[in-house]
Tab-separated table of C-alpha atoms in Angstrom:
chain	number	residue	atom	x	y	z
A	1	UNK	CA	29.200	27.987	-75.757
A	2	UNK	CA	27.492	28.235	-79.079
A	3	UNK	CA	25.643	25.405	-80.675
A	4	UNK	CA	28.193	24.920	-83.721
A	5	UNK	CA	31.239	25.591	-81.191
A	6	UNK	CA	33.097	22.228	-80.559
A	7	UNK	CA	33.075	21.319	-76.906
A	8	UNK	CA	36.709	21.385	-75.547
A	9	UNK	CA	38.076	17.773	-74.594
A	10	UNK	CA	41.616	18.796	-73.381
A	11	UNK	CA	42.827	20.910	-70.719
A	12	UNK	CA	44.705	23.217	-73.291
A	13	UNK	CA	41.313	23.286	-75.406
A	14	UNK	CA	39.565	24.664	-72.140
A	15	UNK	CA	42.177	26.988	-71.552
A	16	UNK	CA	42.031	28.588	-74.859
A	17	UNK	CA	38.166	28.601	-74.420
A	18	UNK	CA	37.668	30.320	-70.871
A	19	UNK	CA	40.513	32.910	-71.870
A	20	UNK	CA	37.967	34.244	-74.511
A	21	UNK	CA	34.681	34.006	-72.565
A	22	UNK	CA	35.043	37.580	-71.037
A	23	UNK	CA	36.238	40.763	-72.830
A	24	UNK	CA	38.549	41.797	-70.027
A	25	UNK	CA	41.399	39.725	-68.419
A	26	UNK	CA	40.272	41.323	-65.053
A	27	UNK	CA	36.850	42.397	-64.003
A	28	UNK	CA	36.223	43.276	-60.649
A	29	UNK	CA	33.020	42.424	-58.821
A	30	UNK	CA	31.284	39.367	-57.228
A	31	UNK	CA	27.810	39.258	-58.487
A	32	UNK	CA	28.553	37.332	-61.606
A	33	UNK	CA	30.785	34.504	-59.785
A	34	UNK	CA	28.339	34.463	-56.991
A	35	UNK	CA	25.222	33.856	-59.258
A	36	UNK	CA	27.321	30.976	-60.732
A	37	UNK	CA	28.429	29.395	-57.490
A	38	UNK	CA	24.910	29.345	-56.321
A	39	UNK	CA	23.875	27.300	-59.417
A	40	UNK	CA	26.608	24.997	-58.945
A	41	UNK	CA	25.361	24.667	-55.200
A	42	UNK	CA	29.062	25.280	-53.719
A	43	UNK	CA	28.400	24.844	-50.162
A	44	UNK	CA	31.794	23.801	-48.724
A	45	UNK	CA	31.685	21.196	-45.827
A	46	UNK	CA	35.704	22.145	-44.750
A	47	UNK	CA	37.084	25.141	-43.474
A	48	UNK	CA	38.491	27.754	-45.723
A	49	UNK	CA	41.333	29.904	-45.129
A	50	UNK	CA	41.838	32.864	-47.355
A	51	UNK	CA	45.143	34.400	-48.005
A	52	UNK	CA	45.447	37.804	-49.591
A	53	UNK	CA	48.536	40.349	-49.629
A	54	UNK	CA	50.775	42.138	-52.372
A	55	UNK	CA	53.601	39.564	-51.607
A	56	UNK	CA	54.070	36.470	-49.722
A	57	UNK	CA	50.648	34.951	-50.598
A	58	UNK	CA	52.218	31.643	-52.273
A	59	UNK	CA	54.968	31.242	-49.713
A	60	UNK	CA	52.067	31.480	-46.964
A	61	UNK	CA	49.660	29.279	-48.714
A	62	UNK	CA	52.565	26.687	-49.170
A	63	UNK	CA	53.521	26.706	-45.601
A	64	UNK	CA	49.735	26.278	-44.461
A	65	UNK	CA	49.366	23.131	-46.737
A	66	UNK	CA	52.514	21.737	-45.570
A	67	UNK	CA	51.664	22.180	-41.927
A	68	UNK	CA	48.301	20.781	-42.106
A	69	UNK	CA	48.973	17.636	-44.358
A	70	UNK	CA	52.045	17.072	-42.148
A	71	UNK	CA	49.435	16.762	-39.448
A	72	UNK	CA	47.366	14.070	-41.390
A	73	UNK	CA	44.763	16.154	-43.120
A	74	UNK	CA	43.772	16.224	-46.519
A	75	UNK	CA	44.391	19.758	-47.891
A	76	UNK	CA	43.248	21.439	-50.930
A	77	UNK	CA	45.134	24.456	-52.333
A	78	UNK	CA	44.386	26.845	-54.811
A	79	UNK	CA	47.032	29.494	-56.013
A	80	UNK	CA	47.752	31.609	-59.076
A	81	UNK	CA	49.423	32.027	-61.344
A	82	UNK	CA	51.118	28.831	-62.604
A	83	UNK	CA	54.635	28.663	-64.060
A	84	UNK	CA	54.578	25.903	-66.168
A	85	UNK	CA	51.293	23.888	-66.113
A	86	UNK	CA	47.709	25.279	-65.105
A	87	UNK	CA	47.498	22.162	-62.927
A	88	UNK	CA	49.774	23.637	-60.485
A	89	UNK	CA	46.982	25.915	-59.369
A	90	UNK	CA	44.879	23.224	-57.960
A	91	UNK	CA	46.296	20.778	-55.769
A	92	UNK	CA	45.181	18.197	-53.384
A	93	UNK	CA	47.903	17.066	-50.538
A	94	UNK	CA	50.704	18.749	-53.010
A	95	UNK	CA	49.519	16.665	-56.223
A	96	UNK	CA	48.336	18.605	-58.799
A	97	UNK	CA	44.941	17.639	-59.823
A	98	UNK	CA	44.508	15.749	-63.120
A	99	UNK	CA	43.681	17.077	-66.397
A	100	UNK	CA	40.720	14.743	-66.521
A	101	UNK	CA	39.256	16.182	-63.146
A	102	UNK	CA	39.998	19.744	-64.169
A	103	UNK	CA	38.126	19.339	-67.280
A	104	UNK	CA	35.194	17.626	-65.561
A	105	UNK	CA	35.261	20.849	-63.258
A	106	UNK	CA	35.347	23.261	-66.256
A	107	UNK	CA	32.452	21.367	-67.976
A	108	UNK	CA	30.484	21.849	-64.662
A	109	UNK	CA	30.724	25.623	-64.399
A	110	UNK	CA	30.328	25.917	-68.153
A	111	UNK	CA	27.120	23.926	-67.783
A	112	UNK	CA	25.826	26.294	-64.649
A	113	UNK	CA	27.014	30.000	-65.946
A	114	UNK	CA	24.531	30.124	-68.815
A	115	UNK	CA	24.918	33.755	-70.330
A	116	UNK	CA	27.017	34.703	-67.752
A	117	UNK	CA	30.639	35.994	-68.827
A	118	UNK	CA	33.244	34.941	-66.514
A	119	UNK	CA	36.863	35.900	-66.666
A	120	UNK	CA	39.916	33.221	-66.693
A	121	UNK	CA	40.490	33.538	-62.744
A	122	UNK	CA	36.780	33.388	-62.070
A	123	UNK	CA	36.184	30.329	-64.251
A	124	UNK	CA	39.358	28.791	-62.657
A	125	UNK	CA	38.310	29.633	-59.183
A	126	UNK	CA	34.807	28.154	-59.477
A	127	UNK	CA	36.172	24.863	-61.241
A	128	UNK	CA	38.853	24.377	-58.171
A	129	UNK	CA	36.163	24.666	-55.823
A	130	UNK	CA	33.808	22.420	-57.639
A	131	UNK	CA	36.407	19.873	-57.306
A	132	UNK	CA	37.363	20.297	-53.841
A	133	UNK	CA	33.571	19.933	-52.797
A	134	UNK	CA	33.903	16.472	-54.274
A	135	UNK	CA	37.356	15.502	-53.075
A	136	UNK	CA	36.373	14.721	-49.388
A	137	UNK	CA	38.898	17.377	-47.818
A	138	UNK	CA	39.469	18.403	-44.425
A	139	UNK	CA	40.783	22.065	-45.150
A	140	UNK	CA	41.152	24.461	-48.190
A	141	UNK	CA	43.604	26.901	-48.552
A	142	UNK	CA	42.690	29.552	-51.339
A	143	UNK	CA	45.160	32.489	-52.530
A	144	UNK	CA	43.272	35.769	-53.629
A	145	UNK	CA	44.202	36.798	-57.084
A	146	UNK	CA	43.962	40.230	-57.242
A	147	UNK	CA	42.847	42.632	-54.079
A	148	UNK	CA	40.487	40.844	-51.909
A	149	UNK	CA	37.301	42.609	-51.481
A	150	UNK	CA	36.186	42.174	-55.036
A	151	UNK	CA	37.969	38.975	-55.670
A	152	UNK	CA	36.447	35.754	-56.685
A	153	UNK	CA	37.703	34.032	-53.958
A	154	UNK	CA	35.876	36.230	-51.359
A	155	UNK	CA	32.613	34.851	-52.254
A	156	UNK	CA	33.598	31.719	-50.003
A	157	UNK	CA	33.189	32.233	-46.159
A	158	UNK	CA	36.843	31.660	-44.429
A	159	UNK	CA	37.327	30.433	-41.058
A	160	UNK	CA	40.582	32.705	-41.155
A	161	UNK	CA	41.675	35.314	-43.451
A	162	UNK	CA	45.251	36.352	-43.735
A	163	UNK	CA	46.799	39.496	-45.143
A	164	UNK	CA	50.622	39.031	-45.646
A	165	UNK	CA	51.510	42.543	-47.025
A	166	UNK	CA	50.271	45.457	-48.248
A	167	UNK	CA	52.249	47.479	-50.680
A	168	UNK	CA	51.739	49.013	-54.084
A	169	UNK	CA	50.541	47.073	-57.193
A	170	UNK	CA	47.794	46.677	-59.540
A	171	UNK	CA	47.157	50.169	-58.473
A	172	UNK	CA	45.011	50.533	-61.852
A	173	UNK	CA	42.680	48.435	-59.850
A	174	UNK	CA	43.083	48.782	-56.218
A	175	UNK	CA	44.145	52.370	-56.086
A	176	UNK	CA	47.279	54.381	-55.889
A	177	UNK	CA	47.877	54.234	-51.999
A	178	UNK	CA	48.726	51.839	-49.313
A	179	UNK	CA	45.637	52.990	-47.522
A	180	UNK	CA	43.336	52.377	-50.694
A	181	UNK	CA	45.229	49.047	-51.288
A	182	UNK	CA	44.841	47.970	-47.620
A	183	UNK	CA	41.057	48.573	-47.725
A	184	UNK	CA	40.868	46.176	-50.649
A	185	UNK	CA	42.597	43.608	-49.129
A	186	UNK	CA	40.950	43.889	-45.637
A	187	UNK	CA	37.619	42.959	-47.665
A	188	UNK	CA	38.594	39.135	-47.069
A	189	UNK	CA	38.092	39.939	-43.162
A	190	UNK	CA	34.956	38.588	-41.673
A	191	UNK	CA	33.040	39.636	-38.539
A	192	UNK	CA	33.932	37.542	-35.456
A	193	UNK	CA	36.268	35.408	-37.450
A	194	UNK	CA	40.155	35.346	-37.122
A	195	UNK	CA	41.889	37.743	-39.267
A	196	UNK	CA	45.721	37.823	-39.386
A	197	UNK	CA	47.923	40.685	-40.615
A	198	UNK	CA	51.762	40.092	-41.237
A	199	UNK	CA	52.530	43.505	-42.434
A	200	UNK	CA	54.690	45.310	-39.811
A	201	UNK	CA	53.255	48.770	-40.786
A	202	UNK	CA	49.752	48.132	-41.651
A	203	UNK	CA	47.624	50.641	-42.808
A	204	UNK	CA	44.912	52.542	-40.745
A	205	UNK	CA	42.341	51.474	-43.659
A	206	UNK	CA	42.994	47.841	-42.878
A	207	UNK	CA	42.872	48.292	-38.948
A	208	UNK	CA	39.816	50.333	-39.161
A	209	UNK	CA	37.933	48.088	-41.269
A	210	UNK	CA	38.685	44.944	-38.976
A	211	UNK	CA	37.411	47.081	-35.841
A	212	UNK	CA	34.315	48.342	-37.865
A	213	UNK	CA	33.107	44.842	-38.845
A	214	UNK	CA	34.256	43.072	-35.505
A	215	UNK	CA	37.050	40.922	-36.952
A	216	UNK	CA	39.254	38.843	-34.244
A	217	UNK	CA	42.274	40.732	-35.622
A	218	UNK	CA	45.724	39.264	-34.642
A	219	UNK	CA	48.799	41.479	-36.061
A	220	UNK	CA	52.219	40.646	-36.228
A	221	UNK	CA	54.538	42.732	-33.437
A	222	UNK	CA	51.543	42.958	-31.343
A	223	UNK	CA	49.790	39.856	-31.000
A	224	UNK	CA	52.367	37.479	-32.300
A	225	UNK	CA	56.317	38.045	-33.036
A	226	UNK	CA	59.208	36.417	-34.616
A	227	UNK	CA	62.997	36.664	-33.625
A	228	UNK	CA	66.034	35.113	-35.224
A	229	UNK	CA	68.011	32.960	-32.959
A	230	UNK	CA	71.375	31.194	-33.333
A	231	UNK	CA	70.107	28.214	-34.781
A	232	UNK	CA	66.717	29.578	-36.455
A	233	UNK	CA	63.907	31.328	-35.183
A	234	UNK	CA	61.471	31.847	-32.653
A	235	UNK	CA	57.485	32.401	-32.833
A	236	UNK	CA	55.790	33.485	-29.956
A	237	UNK	CA	52.410	34.750	-28.745
A	238	UNK	CA	50.260	35.157	-25.682
A	239	UNK	CA	50.214	31.530	-25.013
A	240	UNK	CA	52.738	29.780	-27.310
A	241	UNK	CA	56.643	30.038	-27.728
A	242	UNK	CA	57.996	27.805	-30.393
A	243	UNK	CA	61.806	27.158	-31.239
A	244	UNK	CA	62.014	26.419	-34.986
A	245	UNK	CA	64.626	25.517	-37.356
A	246	UNK	CA	65.867	27.195	-40.433
A	247	UNK	CA	63.085	27.959	-42.968
A	248	UNK	CA	63.085	25.959	-46.185
A	249	UNK	CA	62.352	29.072	-47.917
A	250	UNK	CA	65.200	31.567	-48.227
A	251	UNK	CA	65.030	35.258	-46.959
A	252	UNK	CA	64.276	36.618	-43.510
A	253	UNK	CA	61.081	38.048	-44.682
A	254	UNK	CA	59.558	34.520	-45.058
A	255	UNK	CA	59.676	34.577	-41.159
A	256	UNK	CA	56.661	36.701	-41.185
A	257	UNK	CA	54.965	34.673	-43.628
A	258	UNK	CA	55.468	31.424	-41.682
A	259	UNK	CA	54.449	33.345	-38.725
A	260	UNK	CA	51.066	34.121	-40.049
A	261	UNK	CA	50.826	30.342	-40.736
A	262	UNK	CA	51.659	29.315	-37.345
A	263	UNK	CA	49.325	31.755	-35.528
A	264	UNK	CA	46.330	30.802	-37.997
A	265	UNK	CA	47.074	27.003	-36.762
A	266	UNK	CA	47.344	28.000	-33.162
A	267	UNK	CA	44.138	29.906	-33.261
A	268	UNK	CA	42.340	27.242	-35.304
A	269	UNK	CA	43.639	24.332	-33.253
A	270	UNK	CA	39.947	23.707	-31.679
A	271	UNK	CA	38.871	22.614	-35.442
A	272	UNK	CA	41.979	21.167	-36.506
A	273	UNK	CA	44.543	20.267	-33.773
A	274	UNK	CA	48.452	20.171	-34.913
A	275	UNK	CA	51.409	19.368	-33.138
A	276	UNK	CA	54.531	21.380	-32.544
A	277	UNK	CA	56.428	18.430	-34.221
A	278	UNK	CA	54.075	18.877	-37.419
A	279	UNK	CA	54.892	22.415	-37.749
A	280	UNK	CA	58.568	22.005	-37.141
A	281	UNK	CA	58.826	19.107	-39.786
A	282	UNK	CA	56.796	20.994	-42.274
A	283	UNK	CA	58.275	24.540	-42.324
A	284	UNK	CA	61.719	22.961	-42.451
A	285	UNK	CA	60.988	21.070	-45.481
A	286	UNK	CA	58.691	23.696	-47.334
A	287	UNK	CA	59.775	24.652	-50.853
A	288	UNK	CA	58.183	26.834	-53.513
A	289	UNK	CA	59.209	26.980	-57.129
A	290	UNK	CA	60.244	30.323	-58.257
A	291	UNK	CA	61.342	31.891	-55.146
A	292	UNK	CA	65.041	32.371	-54.771
A	293	UNK	CA	65.428	29.026	-56.257
A	294	UNK	CA	68.519	27.579	-57.691
A	295	UNK	CA	67.941	25.846	-60.739
A	296	UNK	CA	71.596	25.320	-62.281
A	297	UNK	CA	74.746	24.980	-60.510
A	298	UNK	CA	77.465	25.404	-63.148
A	299	UNK	CA	77.087	28.349	-63.740
A	300	UNK	CA	74.836	29.172	-60.867
A	301	UNK	CA	71.334	30.102	-62.098
A	302	UNK	CA	68.698	31.194	-59.477
A	303	UNK	CA	65.235	32.197	-60.478
A	304	UNK	CA	62.822	34.689	-58.746
A	305	UNK	CA	59.279	35.899	-59.584
A	306	UNK	CA	59.834	39.372	-57.967
A	307	UNK	CA	57.862	41.572	-60.030
A	308	UNK	CA	57.147	44.542	-57.923
A	309	UNK	CA	59.311	46.919	-55.791
A	310	UNK	CA	58.321	45.326	-52.349
A	311	UNK	CA	59.453	41.965	-53.707
A	312	UNK	CA	62.487	43.295	-55.473
A	313	UNK	CA	63.478	44.473	-52.172
A	314	UNK	CA	63.287	41.032	-50.536
A	315	UNK	CA	65.278	39.815	-53.818
A	316	UNK	CA	68.082	42.264	-52.984
A	317	UNK	CA	68.199	41.011	-49.350
A	318	UNK	CA	68.566	37.460	-50.467
A	319	UNK	CA	71.412	38.393	-52.939
A	320	UNK	CA	73.107	40.515	-50.411
A	321	UNK	CA	72.684	37.708	-47.612
A	322	UNK	CA	74.204	34.995	-50.004
A	323	UNK	CA	77.221	36.920	-51.786
A	324	UNK	CA	78.991	35.358	-54.438
A	325	UNK	CA	82.863	35.513	-55.275
A	326	UNK	CA	82.294	36.865	-58.607
A	327	UNK	CA	79.662	39.173	-60.158
A	328	UNK	CA	75.737	38.808	-60.499
A	329	UNK	CA	74.464	39.038	-63.702
A	330	UNK	CA	70.585	39.572	-64.318
A	331	UNK	CA	68.094	38.352	-66.940
A	332	UNK	CA	65.592	40.501	-66.576
A	333	UNK	CA	62.030	40.641	-68.025
A	334	UNK	CA	58.886	42.374	-66.935
A	335	UNK	CA	55.304	43.115	-67.796
A	336	UNK	CA	54.681	46.464	-68.908
A	337	UNK	CA	52.072	47.368	-66.499
A	338	UNK	CA	54.593	46.905	-63.550
A	339	UNK	CA	56.619	49.499	-61.848
A	340	UNK	CA	59.773	48.763	-63.851
A	341	UNK	CA	62.094	51.487	-62.469
A	342	UNK	CA	60.792	50.964	-58.928
A	343	UNK	CA	61.849	47.293	-59.225
A	344	UNK	CA	65.233	48.293	-61.060
A	345	UNK	CA	65.956	50.759	-58.123
A	346	UNK	CA	65.367	47.975	-55.346
A	347	UNK	CA	68.085	45.434	-57.055
A	348	UNK	CA	70.235	47.380	-58.911
A	349	UNK	CA	73.096	47.757	-56.352
A	350	UNK	CA	73.221	43.977	-56.490
A	351	UNK	CA	73.765	43.585	-60.129
A	352	UNK	CA	76.852	43.969	-62.435
A	353	UNK	CA	75.676	43.280	-65.770
A	354	UNK	CA	71.835	43.157	-67.146
A	355	UNK	CA	70.423	41.056	-69.969
A	356	UNK	CA	67.048	42.462	-70.738
A	357	UNK	CA	64.494	40.346	-72.760
A	358	UNK	CA	61.174	40.292	-74.319
A	359	UNK	CA	57.929	38.596	-72.647
A	360	UNK	CA	56.088	36.773	-75.173
A	361	UNK	CA	52.639	37.570	-73.733
A	362	UNK	CA	50.141	40.224	-74.533
A	363	UNK	CA	51.042	42.419	-71.334
A	364	UNK	CA	54.869	41.724	-71.660
A	365	UNK	CA	57.266	44.648	-71.831
A	366	UNK	CA	59.884	45.153	-74.682
A	367	UNK	CA	63.565	44.562	-73.719
A	368	UNK	CA	63.823	48.331	-75.206
A	369	UNK	CA	61.271	49.322	-72.648
A	370	UNK	CA	63.361	47.568	-69.714
A	371	UNK	CA	66.532	49.503	-71.385
A	372	UNK	CA	64.916	52.782	-70.849
A	373	UNK	CA	63.765	51.905	-67.302
A	374	UNK	CA	67.334	51.101	-66.602
A	375	UNK	CA	69.060	53.964	-68.381
A	376	UNK	CA	68.533	56.321	-65.594
A	377	UNK	CA	69.818	54.186	-63.028
A	378	UNK	CA	72.744	52.002	-64.310
A	379	UNK	CA	75.704	52.347	-66.727
A	380	UNK	CA	74.274	51.565	-70.250
A	381	UNK	CA	77.431	49.972	-71.241
A	382	UNK	CA	76.168	46.930	-68.805
A	383	UNK	CA	73.016	46.357	-70.507
A	384	UNK	CA	72.353	43.981	-73.433
A	385	UNK	CA	69.025	43.445	-75.092
A	386	UNK	CA	67.460	40.052	-76.327
A	387	UNK	CA	64.234	39.002	-78.071
A	388	UNK	CA	63.359	36.417	-75.442
A	389	UNK	CA	64.587	35.014	-72.046
A	390	UNK	CA	65.995	31.797	-73.608
A	391	UNK	CA	68.452	34.129	-75.733
A	392	UNK	CA	69.337	36.598	-72.927
A	393	UNK	CA	69.904	33.230	-70.460
A	394	UNK	CA	72.211	31.700	-72.990
A	395	UNK	CA	74.088	34.912	-73.502
A	396	UNK	CA	74.677	35.388	-69.802
A	397	UNK	CA	75.894	31.736	-69.095
A	398	UNK	CA	78.389	32.454	-72.031
A	399	UNK	CA	79.626	35.634	-70.407
A	400	UNK	CA	79.684	34.308	-66.680
A	401	UNK	CA	82.788	33.403	-64.954
A	402	UNK	CA	83.488	30.410	-62.992
A	403	UNK	CA	82.748	32.426	-59.924
A	404	UNK	CA	79.819	34.526	-61.285
A	405	UNK	CA	75.973	33.845	-60.910
A	406	UNK	CA	73.038	34.646	-62.823
A	407	UNK	CA	69.666	35.668	-61.438
A	408	UNK	CA	66.626	35.526	-63.759
A	409	UNK	CA	63.762	37.750	-62.380
A	410	UNK	CA	60.819	39.954	-63.061
A	411	UNK	CA	57.565	38.103	-63.414
A	412	UNK	CA	56.318	34.466	-63.341
A	413	UNK	CA	56.794	34.497	-67.292
A	414	UNK	CA	60.450	35.222	-66.717
A	415	UNK	CA	60.786	32.338	-64.299
A	416	UNK	CA	58.795	29.676	-66.354
A	417	UNK	CA	60.927	30.777	-69.389
A	418	UNK	CA	64.179	30.250	-67.488
A	419	UNK	CA	62.927	26.930	-65.996
A	420	UNK	CA	62.055	25.733	-69.159
A	421	UNK	CA	65.407	26.642	-70.886
A	422	UNK	CA	67.302	24.786	-68.282
A	423	UNK	CA	65.234	21.935	-68.453
A	424	UNK	CA	65.425	21.726	-72.222
A	425	UNK	CA	69.473	21.890	-71.905
A	426	UNK	CA	69.472	18.935	-69.148
A	427	UNK	CA	67.607	16.651	-71.212
């Protein structure tokens, strides 16, 4: 901050300021953020659980947070990105941290960084941990922003590190194969510490890294398992069998995320005991905004943040397992640097009509670009283009019959715009 530059006083002013601190939105490496953390003396007194993965990170973080708070612990949770308010990223026992506390945290990090340039995510990560270190917490759950090995979250030592899934995303930073991406995500593992992987086909690079450093690796379908039952599902490992109710989050793929959370809780019971009743109550009640979430009933509007082919495949599974009597109309908007054709390919068989929209963000794809991505896979007569998500949703609602449903998906921006549009109509 220069001598002539006014000091930010509101959360919005701080967000504008930190967005301009570094010339790049993403800058891989830990030296800068580690240096500032040292100046801030960020030495956590609580155990940390780190959650990495291509998809499923947010769901797993929310499940862990619910389980531990249900057990009576005071839980800090840091996730990204946010949908409506930045405060969603920093929560204590599910309550967003106040603007005042966030501003205090940003001010502390700003004072410590000196001439060190930090990215938006790095500044936010340090601010979140600065607040957590002063909040008298019992446990903190940190979601990795991108990759793992060189992500800002990875400067903190975890009691357990989880990798939910490994698939193709952020390839310009992490590599173009699952093996390269798996190595980057495995970087959150630590020697002699609990490490969990929920991917049913983990890359050899992840397995080799865990073995090389001597991590205590637990794998789904080897060390712990899930099985659907008539009334819910079952978790089992070498010492525990749990009969559980239907999850509060939709989708069979969520069982693997829940199993990772339970495996963590079970193996950390020596430092944070949790009862089976706590797990039952938490997983049955867990909800997460933007994950196959119905936000309106007439016509039915569902929102989902699916933004890569792996997540789009999960979305398609949810659509297929909850069929409607009519047609499914898609309001579709994505970021330009994502695999648009891969996402379309995964979900196209479930969609009757498409309403593509621009995203009003620097990385946003134009509706025309989405139309081109659709052209090779769907009938062009079924595609309409709009300037923004609100206009696309309005058109889809006008066209929808009484038995039709609308799915708005493709990015966090898409879901945020859809939720805001529905909320404004309800006011």
